XYZ file of C-alpha atoms in Angstrom:
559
model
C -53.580 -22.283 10.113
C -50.463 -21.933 13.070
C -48.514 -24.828 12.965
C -48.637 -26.188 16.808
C -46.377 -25.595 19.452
C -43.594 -28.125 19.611
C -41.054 -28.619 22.814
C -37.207 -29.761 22.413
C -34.007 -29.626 24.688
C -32.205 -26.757 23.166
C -32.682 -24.140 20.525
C -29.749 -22.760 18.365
C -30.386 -19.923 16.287
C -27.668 -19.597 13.193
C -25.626 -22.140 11.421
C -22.152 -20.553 11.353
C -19.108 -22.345 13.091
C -20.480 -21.158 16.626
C -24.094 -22.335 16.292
C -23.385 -25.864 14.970
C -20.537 -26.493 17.116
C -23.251 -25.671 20.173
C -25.854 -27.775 18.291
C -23.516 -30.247 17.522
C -22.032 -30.250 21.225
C -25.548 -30.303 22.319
C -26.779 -33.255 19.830
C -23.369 -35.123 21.054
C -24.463 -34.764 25.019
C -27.883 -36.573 24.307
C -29.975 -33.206 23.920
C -32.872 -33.096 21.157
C -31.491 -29.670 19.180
C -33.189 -27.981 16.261
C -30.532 -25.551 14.540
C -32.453 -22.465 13.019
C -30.962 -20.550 9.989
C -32.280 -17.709 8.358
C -30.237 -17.803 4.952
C -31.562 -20.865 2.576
C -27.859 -22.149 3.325
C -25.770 -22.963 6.000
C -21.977 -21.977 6.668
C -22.493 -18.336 7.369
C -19.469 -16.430 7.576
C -17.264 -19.251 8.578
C -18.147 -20.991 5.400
C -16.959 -18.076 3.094
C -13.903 -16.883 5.347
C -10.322 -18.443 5.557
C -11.391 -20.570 8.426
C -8.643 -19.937 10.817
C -9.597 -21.505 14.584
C -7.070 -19.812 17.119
C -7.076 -21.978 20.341
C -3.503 -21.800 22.159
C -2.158 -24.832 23.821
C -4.296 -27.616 21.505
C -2.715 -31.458 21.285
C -1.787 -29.506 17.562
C 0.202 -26.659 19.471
C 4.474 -26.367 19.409
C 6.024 -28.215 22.090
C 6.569 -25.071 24.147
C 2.959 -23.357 24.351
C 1.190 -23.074 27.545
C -2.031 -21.348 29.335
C 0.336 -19.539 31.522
C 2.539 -18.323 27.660
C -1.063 -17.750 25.792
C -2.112 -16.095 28.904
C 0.704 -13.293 29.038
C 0.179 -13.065 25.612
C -3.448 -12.027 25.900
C -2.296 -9.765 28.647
C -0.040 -7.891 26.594
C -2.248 -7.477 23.600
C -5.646 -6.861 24.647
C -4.019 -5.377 28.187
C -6.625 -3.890 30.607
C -9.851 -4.462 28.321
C -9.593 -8.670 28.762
C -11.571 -9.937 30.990
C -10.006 -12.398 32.867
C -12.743 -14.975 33.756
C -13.822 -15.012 29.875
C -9.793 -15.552 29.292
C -9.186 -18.256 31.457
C -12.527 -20.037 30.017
C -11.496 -19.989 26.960
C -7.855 -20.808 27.745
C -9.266 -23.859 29.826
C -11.737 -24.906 27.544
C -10.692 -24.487 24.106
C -8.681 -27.509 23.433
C -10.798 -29.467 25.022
C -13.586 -28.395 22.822
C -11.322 -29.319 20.009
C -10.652 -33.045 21.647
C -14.042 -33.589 21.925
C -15.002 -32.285 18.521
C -12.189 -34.922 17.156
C -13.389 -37.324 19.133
C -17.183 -37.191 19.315
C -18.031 -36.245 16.093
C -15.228 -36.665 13.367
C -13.866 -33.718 12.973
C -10.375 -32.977 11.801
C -7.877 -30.050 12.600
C -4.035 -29.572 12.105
C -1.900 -26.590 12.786
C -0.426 -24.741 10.182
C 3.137 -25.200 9.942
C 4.360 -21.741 10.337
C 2.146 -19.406 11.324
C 2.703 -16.593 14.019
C 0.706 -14.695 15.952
C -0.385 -11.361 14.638
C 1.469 -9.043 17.260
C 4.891 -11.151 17.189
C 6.455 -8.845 19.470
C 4.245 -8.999 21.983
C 5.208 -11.393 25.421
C 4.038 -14.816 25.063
C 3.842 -14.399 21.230
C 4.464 -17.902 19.213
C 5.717 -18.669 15.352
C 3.303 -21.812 15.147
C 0.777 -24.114 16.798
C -1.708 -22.094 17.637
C -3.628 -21.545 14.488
C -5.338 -24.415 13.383
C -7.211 -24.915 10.026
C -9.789 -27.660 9.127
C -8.486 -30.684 6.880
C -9.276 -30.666 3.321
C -13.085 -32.080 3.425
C -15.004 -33.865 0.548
C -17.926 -32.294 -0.567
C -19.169 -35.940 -1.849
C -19.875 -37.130 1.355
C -22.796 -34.651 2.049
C -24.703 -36.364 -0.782
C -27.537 -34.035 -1.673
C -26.875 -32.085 1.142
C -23.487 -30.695 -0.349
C -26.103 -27.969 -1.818
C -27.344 -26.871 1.329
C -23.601 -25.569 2.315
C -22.617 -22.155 1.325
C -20.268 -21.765 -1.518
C -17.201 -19.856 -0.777
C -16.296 -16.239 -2.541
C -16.621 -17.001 -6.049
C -13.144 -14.317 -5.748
C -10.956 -17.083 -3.841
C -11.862 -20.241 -6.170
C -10.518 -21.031 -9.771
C -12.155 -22.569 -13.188
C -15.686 -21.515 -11.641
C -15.383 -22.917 -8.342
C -12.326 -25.140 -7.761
C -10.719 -24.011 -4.048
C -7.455 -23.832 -3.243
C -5.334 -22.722 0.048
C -2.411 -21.388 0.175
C -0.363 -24.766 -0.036
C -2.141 -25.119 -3.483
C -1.448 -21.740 -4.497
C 1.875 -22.655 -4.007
C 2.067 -25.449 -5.954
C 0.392 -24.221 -8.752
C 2.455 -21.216 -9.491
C 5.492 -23.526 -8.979
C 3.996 -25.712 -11.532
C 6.598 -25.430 -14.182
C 9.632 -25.655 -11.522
C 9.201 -28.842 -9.587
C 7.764 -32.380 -10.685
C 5.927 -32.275 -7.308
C 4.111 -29.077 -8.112
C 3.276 -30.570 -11.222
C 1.793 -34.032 -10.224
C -0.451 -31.839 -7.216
C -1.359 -29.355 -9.921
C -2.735 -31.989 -12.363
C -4.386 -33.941 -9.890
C -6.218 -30.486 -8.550
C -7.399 -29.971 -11.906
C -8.171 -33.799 -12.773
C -10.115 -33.400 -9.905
C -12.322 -30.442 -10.152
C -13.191 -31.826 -13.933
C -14.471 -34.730 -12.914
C -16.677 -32.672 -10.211
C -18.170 -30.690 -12.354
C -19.799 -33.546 -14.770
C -21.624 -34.256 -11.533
C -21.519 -30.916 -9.322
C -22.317 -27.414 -9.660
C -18.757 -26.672 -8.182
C -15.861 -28.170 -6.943
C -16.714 -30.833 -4.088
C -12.771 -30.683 -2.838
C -13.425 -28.203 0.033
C -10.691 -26.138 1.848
C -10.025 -23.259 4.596
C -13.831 -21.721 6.072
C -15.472 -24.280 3.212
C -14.403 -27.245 4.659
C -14.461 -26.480 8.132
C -18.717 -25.502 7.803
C -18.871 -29.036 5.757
C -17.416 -31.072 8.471
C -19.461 -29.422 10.748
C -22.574 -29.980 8.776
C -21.794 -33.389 7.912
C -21.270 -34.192 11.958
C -24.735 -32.877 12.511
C -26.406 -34.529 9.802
C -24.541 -38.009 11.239
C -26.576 -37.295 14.184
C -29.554 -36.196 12.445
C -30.102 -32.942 14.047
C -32.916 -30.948 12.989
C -32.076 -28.106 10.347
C -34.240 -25.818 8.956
C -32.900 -23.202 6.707
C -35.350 -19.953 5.540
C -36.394 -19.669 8.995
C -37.949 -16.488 10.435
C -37.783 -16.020 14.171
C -40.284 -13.242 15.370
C -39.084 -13.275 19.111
C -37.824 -14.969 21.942
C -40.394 -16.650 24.743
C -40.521 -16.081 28.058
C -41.932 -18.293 31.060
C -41.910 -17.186 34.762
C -38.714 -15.030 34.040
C -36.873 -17.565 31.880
C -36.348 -17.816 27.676
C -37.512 -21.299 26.945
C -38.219 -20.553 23.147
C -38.815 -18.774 20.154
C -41.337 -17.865 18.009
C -41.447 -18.110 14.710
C -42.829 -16.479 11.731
C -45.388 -18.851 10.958
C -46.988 -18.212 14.423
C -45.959 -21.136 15.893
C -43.385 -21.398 19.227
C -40.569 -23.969 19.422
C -40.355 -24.296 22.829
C -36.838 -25.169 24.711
C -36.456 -26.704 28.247
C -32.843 -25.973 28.175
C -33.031 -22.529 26.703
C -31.997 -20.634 23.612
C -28.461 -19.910 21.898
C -27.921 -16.930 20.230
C -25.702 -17.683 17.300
C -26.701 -15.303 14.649
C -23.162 -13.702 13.716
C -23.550 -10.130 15.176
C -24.917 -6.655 14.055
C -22.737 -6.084 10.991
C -25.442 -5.669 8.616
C -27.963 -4.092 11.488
C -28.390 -0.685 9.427
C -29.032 1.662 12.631
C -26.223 -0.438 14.956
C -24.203 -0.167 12.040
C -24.421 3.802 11.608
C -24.447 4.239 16.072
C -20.914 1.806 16.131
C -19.103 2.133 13.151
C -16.691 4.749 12.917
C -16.962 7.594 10.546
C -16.940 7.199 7.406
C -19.162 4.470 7.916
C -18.013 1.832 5.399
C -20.143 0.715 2.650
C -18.455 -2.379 1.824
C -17.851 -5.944 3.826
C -17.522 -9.155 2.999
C -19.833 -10.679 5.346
C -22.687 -12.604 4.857
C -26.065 -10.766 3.518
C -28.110 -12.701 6.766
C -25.939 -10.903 9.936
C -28.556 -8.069 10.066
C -28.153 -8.257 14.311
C -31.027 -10.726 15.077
C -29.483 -12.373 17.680
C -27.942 -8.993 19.361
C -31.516 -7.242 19.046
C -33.792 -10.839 20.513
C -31.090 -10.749 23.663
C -31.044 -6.643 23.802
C -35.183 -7.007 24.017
C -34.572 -9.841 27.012
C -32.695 -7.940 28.950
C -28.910 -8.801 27.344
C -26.995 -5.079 26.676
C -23.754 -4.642 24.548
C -20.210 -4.790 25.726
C -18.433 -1.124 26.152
C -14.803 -0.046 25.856
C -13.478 -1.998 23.312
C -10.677 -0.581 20.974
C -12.308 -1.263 18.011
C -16.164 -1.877 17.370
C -15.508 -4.399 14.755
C -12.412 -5.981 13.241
C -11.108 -4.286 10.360
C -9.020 -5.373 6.891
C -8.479 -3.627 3.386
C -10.951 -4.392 1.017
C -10.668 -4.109 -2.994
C -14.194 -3.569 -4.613
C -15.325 -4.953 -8.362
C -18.389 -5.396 -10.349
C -18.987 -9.550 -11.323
C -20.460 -10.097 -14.659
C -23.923 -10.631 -12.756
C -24.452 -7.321 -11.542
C -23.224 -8.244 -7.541
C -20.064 -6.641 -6.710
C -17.150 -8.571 -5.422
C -15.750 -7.572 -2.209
C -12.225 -8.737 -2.004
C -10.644 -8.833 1.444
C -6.451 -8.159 0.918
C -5.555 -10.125 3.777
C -1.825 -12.053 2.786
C -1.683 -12.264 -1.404
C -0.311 -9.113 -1.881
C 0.201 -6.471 -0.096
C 3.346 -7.610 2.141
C 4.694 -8.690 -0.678
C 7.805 -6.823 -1.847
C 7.260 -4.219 -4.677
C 3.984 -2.965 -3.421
C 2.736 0.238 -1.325
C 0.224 1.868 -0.068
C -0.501 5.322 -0.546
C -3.017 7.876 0.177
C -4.936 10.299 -2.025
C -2.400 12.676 -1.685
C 0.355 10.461 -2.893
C 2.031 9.646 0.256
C 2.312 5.951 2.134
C 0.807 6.191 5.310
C 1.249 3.004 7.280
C 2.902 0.234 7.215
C 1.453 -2.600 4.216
C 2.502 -6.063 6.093
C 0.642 -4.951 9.619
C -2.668 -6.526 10.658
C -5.024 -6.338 8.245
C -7.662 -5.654 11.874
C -4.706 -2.317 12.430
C -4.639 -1.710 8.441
C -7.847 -1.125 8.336
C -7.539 1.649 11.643
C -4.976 3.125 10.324
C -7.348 3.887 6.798
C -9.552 5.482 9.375
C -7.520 7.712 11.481
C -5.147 8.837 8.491
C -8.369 9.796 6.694
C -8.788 12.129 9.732
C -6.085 13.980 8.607
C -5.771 13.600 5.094
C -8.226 12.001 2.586
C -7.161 8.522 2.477
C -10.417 6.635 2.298
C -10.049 4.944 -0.504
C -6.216 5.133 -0.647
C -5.010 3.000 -3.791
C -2.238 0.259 -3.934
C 0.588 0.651 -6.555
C 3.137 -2.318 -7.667
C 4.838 -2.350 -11.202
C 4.126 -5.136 -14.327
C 6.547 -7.359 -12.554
C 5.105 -7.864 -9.053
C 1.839 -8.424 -11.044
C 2.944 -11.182 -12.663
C 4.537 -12.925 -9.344
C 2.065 -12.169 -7.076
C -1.388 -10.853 -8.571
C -2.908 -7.898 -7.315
C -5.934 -8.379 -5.443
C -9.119 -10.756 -7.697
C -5.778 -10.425 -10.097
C -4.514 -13.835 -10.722
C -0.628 -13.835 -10.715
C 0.997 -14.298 -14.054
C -1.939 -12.005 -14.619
C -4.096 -14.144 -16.660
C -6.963 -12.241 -15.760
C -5.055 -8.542 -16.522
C -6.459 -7.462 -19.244
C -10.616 -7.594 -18.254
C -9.641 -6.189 -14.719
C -7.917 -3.061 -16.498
C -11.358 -2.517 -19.164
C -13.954 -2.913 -15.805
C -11.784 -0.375 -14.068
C -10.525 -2.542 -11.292
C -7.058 -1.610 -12.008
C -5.484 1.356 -13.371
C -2.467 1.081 -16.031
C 0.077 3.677 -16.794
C 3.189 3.208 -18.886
C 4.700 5.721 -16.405
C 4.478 6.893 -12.865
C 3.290 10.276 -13.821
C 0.806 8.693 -16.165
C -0.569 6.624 -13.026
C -0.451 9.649 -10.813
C -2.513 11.895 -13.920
C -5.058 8.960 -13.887
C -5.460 8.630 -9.810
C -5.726 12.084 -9.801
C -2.349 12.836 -7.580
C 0.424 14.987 -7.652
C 3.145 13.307 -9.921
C 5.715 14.605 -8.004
C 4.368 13.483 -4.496
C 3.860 10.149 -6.142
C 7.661 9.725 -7.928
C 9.180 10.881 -4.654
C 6.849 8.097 -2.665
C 7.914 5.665 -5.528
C 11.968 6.814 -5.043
C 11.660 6.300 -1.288
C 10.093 2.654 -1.491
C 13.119 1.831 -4.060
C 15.569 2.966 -1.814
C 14.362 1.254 1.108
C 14.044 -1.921 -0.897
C 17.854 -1.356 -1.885
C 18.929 -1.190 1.797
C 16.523 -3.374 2.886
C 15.085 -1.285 5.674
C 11.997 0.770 6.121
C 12.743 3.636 8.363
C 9.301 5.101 7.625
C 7.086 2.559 8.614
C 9.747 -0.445 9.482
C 7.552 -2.715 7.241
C 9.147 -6.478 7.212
C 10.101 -5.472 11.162
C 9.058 -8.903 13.050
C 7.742 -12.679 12.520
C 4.628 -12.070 11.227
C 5.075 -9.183 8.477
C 8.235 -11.441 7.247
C 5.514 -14.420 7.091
C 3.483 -12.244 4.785
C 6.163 -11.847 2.313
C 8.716 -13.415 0.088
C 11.281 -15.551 1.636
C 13.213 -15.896 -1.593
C 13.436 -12.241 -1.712
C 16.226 -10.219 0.058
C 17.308 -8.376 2.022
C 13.908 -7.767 3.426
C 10.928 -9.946 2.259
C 8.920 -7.242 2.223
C 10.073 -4.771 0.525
C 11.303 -4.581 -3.534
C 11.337 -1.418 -6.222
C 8.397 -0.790 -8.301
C 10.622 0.181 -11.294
C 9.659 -1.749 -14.311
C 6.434 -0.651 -17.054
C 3.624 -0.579 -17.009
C 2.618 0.216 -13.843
C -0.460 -0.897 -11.341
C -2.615 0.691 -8.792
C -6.193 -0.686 -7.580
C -8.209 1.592 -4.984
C -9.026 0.205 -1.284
C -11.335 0.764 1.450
C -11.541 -0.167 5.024
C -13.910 -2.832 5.406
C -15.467 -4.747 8.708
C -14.729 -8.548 8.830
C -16.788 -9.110 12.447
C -18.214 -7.504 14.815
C -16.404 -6.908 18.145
C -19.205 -5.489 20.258
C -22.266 -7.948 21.205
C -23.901 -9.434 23.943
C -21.982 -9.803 27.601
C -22.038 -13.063 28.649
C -20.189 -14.646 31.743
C -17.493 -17.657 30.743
C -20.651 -19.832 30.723
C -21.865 -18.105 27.588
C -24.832 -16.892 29.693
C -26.339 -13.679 28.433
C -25.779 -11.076 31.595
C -28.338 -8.163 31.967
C -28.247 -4.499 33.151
C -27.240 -6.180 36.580
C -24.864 -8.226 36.061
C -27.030 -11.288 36.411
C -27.359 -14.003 33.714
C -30.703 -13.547 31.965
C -32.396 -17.518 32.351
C -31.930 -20.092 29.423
C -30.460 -17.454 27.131
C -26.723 -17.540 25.890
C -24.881 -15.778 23.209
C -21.465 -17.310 21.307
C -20.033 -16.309 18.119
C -20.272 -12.790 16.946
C -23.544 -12.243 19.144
C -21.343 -12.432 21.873
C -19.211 -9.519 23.275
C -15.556 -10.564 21.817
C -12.947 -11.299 24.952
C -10.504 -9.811 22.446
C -12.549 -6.379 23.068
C -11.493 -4.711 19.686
C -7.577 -6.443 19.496
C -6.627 -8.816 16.760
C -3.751 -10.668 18.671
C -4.211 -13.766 15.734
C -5.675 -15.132 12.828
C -9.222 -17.353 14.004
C -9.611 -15.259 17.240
C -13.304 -14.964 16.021
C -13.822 -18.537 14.938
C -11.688 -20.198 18.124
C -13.388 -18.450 20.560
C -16.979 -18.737 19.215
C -16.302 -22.457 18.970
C -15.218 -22.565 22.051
C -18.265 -20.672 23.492
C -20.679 -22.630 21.618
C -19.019 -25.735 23.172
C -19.257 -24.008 26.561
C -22.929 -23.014 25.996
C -24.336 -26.160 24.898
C -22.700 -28.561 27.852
C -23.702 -25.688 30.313
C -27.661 -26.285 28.715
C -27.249 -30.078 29.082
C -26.150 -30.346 33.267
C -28.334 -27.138 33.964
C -32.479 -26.703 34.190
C -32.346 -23.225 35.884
C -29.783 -21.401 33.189
């Protein structure tokens, strides 16, 4: 038998950070919300990702940010594809989605101390402020809920499921140096032992992890209505207007205030996939199994149609590939472990570096691409020597590399006792390879790249080692045995989705807003249009949006 028809206020389909900030927003304004997930869990993406929120000009911000200084910066870095009424929108609204976040429902944010913006060169670029991160949240609090939040990558957590960011990272490998280190280290551990006599996994929750949790544990404060594992066959329509869904069961949930499309994009749509992507079409992401383009195809079918023009279809980063000991493979994103560190390089399959290591990760991954156009390159391998293993790691390598040995017998990594051994086993010219190797030590010697000028600004220098000179970035790969583990382009979000107007509004073929139907997160056409100008410019934005959508549901009948 159908379940009946049942009417509420507003209708959010997907439970990453942009669909329960709208249904929390929504919840918060005095709406009755149901939140609609397909996975069994919530979190999406957000919950498995660093967690980064990007919103310039926050109470967090430095002292000397500004809409008019984020503005020029937007200007110079996505140039002539922003649109300027989504920009000043999000400009406008995004700390004050993050005030009333704080303030209505509990959650937490702080800036990270020293973090700049991607394209530090760029006008209007900052070193800090405008990249927040959630606060370290306990799991605990959720009760029984903690198991309906998605555990992070198995890849980024330690002694089968303790997280750590980088600050504990840090700590931890300075365990043996500093009586600080060692108290934080001890307590980490003393911590995640006592979880697990009660837990399945660690219930101290950091970066994307903690940020889904807080949001979860905001919604269930004001007991908004979840429902994971659930199928949505279609959007309805009445006299020209969404005001529901229907869902697999053959029931509608009907919506005075209209639908939100929050579903995370078309990454995993198989035919948007092949008809955006760029050739070779990459196999391997780290995104969620459950953003197969719902939301994208329910607002193509009502009218919505995909943004054009944008410099990159989805945003890119280098990703490191390895089978787990349950017959999933691992899909490691290199976005700041390793490879600015100095003593490693990239090179392609003909032996040669190609790009720059401490760039973007978003213009790393272009670069794969449109080297491979020229030369094969796709996968193109990393090399370091035994040294920089040890410091550093090497991708799901642990530094000190306690995890060496089983990563060399699965094939992750290849070992050679010499570079021509490495070269014979990659398949390269050893000659191509030593003279690559003899550049990269001589640059590390002077300190300068004159290749690829890699440790050239703010940012690269972040993504290095400050206690290594003269350039952060850059060190000899000289000592035995030596390291190389192959990498792939891989898409971390998609760029391209629904255009909205700076009310979140789904436009049509017209230009018009399509009734009670809105779009945030990855369903939504990305302002950045294909530019990574800074780490969260997914997650601030689709807050923001989410924010945006839900208030614009509450004061509006008529969408």
């Amino acid at each position: 038998m159908t379940a009946p028809d049942r009417e509420v206020d507003l209708v959010v389909l997907g439970a990453g950070a942009a669909g329960m900030t709208a249904a929390l927003t929504a919840a918060a304004l005095g709406l009755e919300v149901v939140l609609l997930e397909k996975a069994a869990v919530v979190g999406g993406t957000t919950a498995i990702s660093a967690g980064s929120v990007w919103v310039p000009n926050s109470r967090h911000g430095a002292a000397d940010d500004s809409v008019e200084r984020a503005r020029t910066y937007l200007q110079a870095t996505v140039g002539d594809r922003l649109r300027p009424e989504m920009a000043e929108a999000f400009l406008a609204r995004g700390p004050e989605m993050l005030a009333f976040l704080e303030g209505q429902a509990g959650l937490r944010f702080r800036a990270y101390p020293y973090h700049p913006d991607y394209l530090a060169t760029a006008d209007g670029a900052t070193l800090r402020g405008r990249v927040l991160e959630a606060l370290p949240f306990d799991g605990r609090l959720l009760g029984r809920d903690f198991a309906l939040l998605r555990r992070p990558l198995p890849e980024f957590t330690l002694f089968g499921g303790m997280m750590v960011d980088r600050t504990d990272i840090g700590h931890l490998l300075n365990a043996t140096r500093s009586l600080g280190s060692l108290r934080h280290a001890l307590w980490l551990v003393a911590r995640h032992a006592t979880d697990r006599l009660r837990f399945p996994r660690g219930t101290r929750l950091v970066m994307g992890n903690a940020l889904a949790g807080r949001l979860l544990h905001a919604l269930l404060g004001r007991a908004v209505e979840i429902r994971t594992g659930a199928a949505v066959a279609g959007l309805c329509e009445r006299d020209g207007r969404i005001d529901g869904v229907a869902l697999g069961d053959g029931s509608r949930l009907l919506a005075r205030r209209g639908v939100v499309l929050a579903t995370g994009g078309f990454s995993r749509h198989p035919e948007l996939r092949r008809r955006l992507l760029p050739e070779p079409v990459a196999e391997h992401s780290p995104l969620v199994e459950s953003v197969t383009g719902d939301g994208v195809t329910l607002g193509m079918a009502a009218g919505g149609r995909l943004g054009e023009g944008h410099a990159a279809t989805s945003f890119w980063a280098p990703m490191s590939i390895r089978p787990r000991p349950d017959g999933s493979t691992a899909v490691f994103p290199h976005f700041v472990l390793d490879r600015g560190k100095p003593g490693l390089i990239a090179i392609d399959r003909n032996g040669r570096r190609f790009l720059n290591e401490a760039t973007t990760y978003h213009l790393f991954g272009q670069a794969m691409h449109a080297a491979d156009r020229e030369r094969p390159c796709i996968p193109c391998f990393f090399l370091c020597d035994h040294p920089f293993v040890l410091k550093y790691g090497l991708g799901m390598v642990r530094p000190r590399g306690l995890n060496l040995a089983g990563a060399v017998r699965d094939g992750y990594v290849t070992r050679a006792d010499s570079i021509a051994g490495l070269a014979a086993a990659l398949g390269i010219d050893p000659a191509v390879l030593a003279d690559s190797v003899a550049r990269n030590n001589r640059h590390a010697a002077d300190g300068v790249d004159p290749e690829f000028g890699k440790g050239g600004d703010a940012y690269q220098r972040n993504l290095g080692d400050p206690a290594h000179g003269p350039n952060p970035c850059l060190g000899p790969i000289a000592t035995p045995p030596f390291y190389a583990i192959r990498v792939w382009p891989g898409d971390i979000g998609a760029s391209v989705g629904l255009v909205t107007d700076a009310d979140a509004r789904v436009l049509d073929g017209t230009g018009n807003p399509v009734p009670g139907l809105y779009a945030c997160g990855n369903d939504m056409d990305s302002m950045m249009a294909g530019i990574y100008p800074g780490p969260g410019i997914t997650i601030g934005p689709a807050m923001t949006f989410g924010w945006i959508a839900a208030r614009h549901a509450a004061r509006s009948n008529d969408g």
